Amino acid sequence: MAIGTVVVSAVAWLAIAYFRHTSTFALPRNSNENILLVTIDTLRADALSSYGGPARTPNLDRLASSGARFTFAHAHTVVTLPSHTAILTGHFPYETGIRDNSGFRVHDGTQTIATRLKALGYATGAFVGGFPLTKRFGLTPGFDVYDDQMPEQHGAIEVSMPERPADQVVARALDWISKQQTKYFAWVHLYDPHSPYRPPPDLLAQYRSQPYYGEVAFVDRALGPLFNRVQSVSRPTLVIVTADHGESLGEHGEATHGMFAYESTLHVPLIMADPAGPPRTGHVYDAPVRHIDLLPTILDSVGAAPDPSLPGRSLRDVFLGHPAPDASSYFEAMTYNLVRGWAPLRGVLSGREKYIDLPIPELYDLGADPKETNNLADRERDQLPVLTNLLRTYNTAPPDRPGRESAEAAAALKSLGYVSGSAPARAQYTEADDPKRLVAIDRDLHSATDLFQDGETDKGIALVKSVIARRPDTADAYITLAYAYWEAGQLSEAIATLEEALANHAPDRDVRIRLGLYLAESHTDPKKAIAVLEGMSAEDVEALNGLGVAYGDAGRYADATRTFDKVLALDPTNGIAYQNLSSIVLREALDSKSPADRQAKLQLAEAHARMAITADPSLADAYTTLGVVLSTSGRKADAIDAWKRAVSLDREQFNALYNLWLELAQAGRRDEAAQFGRQFVSTAPPAFFASDIAEVRRYLGAS
Ligand SMILES: [Zn+2]
C-alpha cells in the first residue's frame, strides 16, 4: 500500500513536471524555419488590447494568445534608427555608434540578423515604412531585397518625414514572401503610429479623441493578411513582433518621443509565436527582457551557434523558467544632447528598479510605480550608488558628435566670415540643462510646428524666436525658423537665421548642412554653398546632393558627377541623385562643340532621368528634367508630356509650368499656353521667378 502510494505520487509528480515543461512557449530549434520580424514604430506596450490597451488589435492579440507575450520588454533608446540598429545588430547604441536618426549611418560591414541568416542560407528581405530606415542609413547589409520606396520623397528641405502606409508595406512583403522557395528572413517595419496621427476615415471615426490608437488599430488590420499567409504555409515561421520605442502622448510633458526615456517610450511590446504550428495556449512572461536579446534568440531558434561577442542572451532561458539574475539593461536618449546641447540622458534597469542619470537624478520602483510619478532618488540614498555603479559597467562616454569638419573645411568657412565650429560637448551639465527643466522649450517648438502647419506663420515665428531668446543654442529651433522663412519665400532671412545659429554656437552639424542646402538650392552663391557643405559629412545623402548641385552651378561638372556617384553608392535608388546627374550631363551636352558627343550626352542625360523615375515614380523634378532633355533633343511632344506629368504630380513644378507655357506658346497652341501661363503666374514665388512671371504676364496681357 505504501509502495503503491509512492508510485502514484511519483506518477503525479512526473505528470506535473511534464505539464510544467510543456506549459511554456516552445522556442523551436529548427534550421529550416522562416523568421518574420515585425517592428511597429512608435508603439506603446500598453496600446495593444492584449496588453489591456485601448486599440482594437485582434490580429496581434491572436498571435499573443498562441505564443509568448512579454510584459517587461525594453528598448535601449527611444528613436527609430538607433533602436532598430540595436535590434538588428544585438548591440547597445554605444557599441553600434548610432545615437540618433540624423547624422548617423550604420557602418559598412556591420553584422546584423540579415547578414547572419544570409550566411545560413536564408533568403532575406526588408520592407520599411519610414524615412529613418531608408537605404541611406546603412541597415542594408545582408538583405537580398531592401524595399524602401517612400511616396513623395522630394528632397532635403522638408519638415515631416516621408512614410508609406502599413497596408502598402505589407503588400510588398507578401509579394516577396510568396516568391520564396526556400527559408526566408523577412523584416517588416510599419511606421503609421508615428506622428502625425492620421488613421483612415473609419478608424478616425472610432478613435476620434485618440487618433494615435486608430493608427495602431490600422497597423493591426494591415498585418492580418501577413499572419494569415504565414499560417497557411507548411514551413514553420517564428514571428517576432516588437516596437522600436513607444510614444509619450503628453505624459511627463512630452508630446511624442525622443526627449525622455520614461516607460511610455522605453517599455515596448514583445510577442513571439508560430502561427503555422499546432494550436497552443499563449504564455505571458514577466521577466525583464531586452531588444539585444532578440538576435541571440533568433540564432538559438535556427540552431546556430551562440556568439559570445553579443551582449544579449537567448530568451530560451526565460521560457525554461530560469532567466538570468543579472540581466540589467542600459538605455539612453541622446537626440537633444546632440541637437540642443541638453544634458545627455542615460540610465539602467535592474529588476523593477529604474535609474535615470541626469543632473537631477531619478529612481523609480516600476513594480509599485509603473507610471514613474514618485522619484525615489532623494529618499533611497543607499540604493543610488548601487545603480550608478551598475550604469558605469556600461560605456557612458558622451556620444561623439557626427560630421565634425576637417581643418580645411573650417578654414574655408572662416574665410567666408563664418564662426567655425560649435561649442565642444560640455564636460559638466547643470540642473538648467536637465530635460525635465526644459519641457517648455520642447512644448513651444511642437506648438510652433503646429502653427506653421495651420498657416499661422507669424505666430509660429514669434514662438520660435522666444525659444531662441531663452536657449540660444537650440539648433532645431533655428532650422524650424529658417524653414518657415524659406517656405514664405524669404530666402535671405532663412540664410541669416542659420548664420545666427552658427554665431550662437548651436550644435552645428544639421545647421550647417541646412545652410548649405539653402545656399545650393537658391543657386545664388555656389562658392559659399560649396565651402559650407564640403567636408561636412562624407556620408550624408542630402548634404552630398546639395554639394553636387553647387558644384554644377559653379561649372565644376566632374566634381558634381563624382559627388552624385557617391550618393548612389550610399543609396543606390536615390532618384534625386539620378535626376541631378541628368541635369549635369545635360549642361555638358549644351556646352559640347561636337554634334556626336552632344548626341551621346543627351542620350545619357535621358537615361539618367529615366533611372530617376524608375527609382522614384513620384519624383516630379525628374519629369521636369526629362522634359528639358527631350526638348533639347528636339522631341517637343514628348517633352510636353513629361512636363504635364511633372505638373500633375506636383503643382509646385514651376519650371515645368513655365516650360509648358513657353513650348506651347512657341507652337502656337495659345489656349493651352495661356492655361499653364496663368497657373504659373498665380502660383510661382516671385522671389525666384520675378522676370519669368513678368514675361508670362506680358504674353497673357497680349493674348
Ligand atoms: Zn521610431
XYZ file of C-alpha atoms in Angstrom, residues 25-30 32-38 63 67-68 117 122 184-186 227 230 235-241 271-277 280 294-302 316 319:
49
model
C 6.436 28.693 -25.023
C 8.395 26.147 -27.039
C 11.130 28.116 -28.753
C 11.979 25.993 -31.795
C 15.421 24.753 -32.673
C 14.976 24.346 -36.382
C 14.675 25.273 -41.646
C 12.160 27.664 -40.132
C 11.333 31.092 -41.533
C 11.892 34.163 -39.408
C 9.450 37.071 -39.644
C 10.417 40.155 -37.647
C 7.755 42.860 -37.445
C -0.705 35.899 -32.163
C 2.594 32.325 -28.369
C 4.662 34.235 -25.872
C 20.901 34.450 -41.527
C 18.285 32.302 -45.821
C 13.422 33.271 -45.541
C 14.042 36.083 -43.089
C 11.639 38.965 -43.625
C -0.181 36.498 -40.423
C 2.343 32.638 -42.530
C 7.165 25.641 -43.136
C 7.289 26.768 -39.504
C 7.761 30.511 -39.056
C 8.957 32.188 -35.903
C 7.129 35.521 -35.817
C 8.551 38.231 -33.550
C 6.674 41.493 -33.079
C 5.253 38.898 -28.887
C 6.649 35.647 -30.327
C 4.651 32.869 -31.965
C 4.492 30.361 -34.792
C 1.081 30.795 -36.399
C 1.687 27.724 -38.624
C 2.303 25.443 -35.669
C -1.213 26.316 -28.451
C 16.284 39.154 -29.862
C 19.245 38.361 -32.124
C 20.659 35.648 -29.785
C 17.134 34.203 -29.528
C 16.814 34.040 -33.320
C 20.243 32.396 -33.644
C 19.241 29.875 -30.964
C 15.923 29.238 -32.661
C 17.510 28.400 -36.029
C 15.143 30.210 -24.114
C 10.999 30.120 -21.346
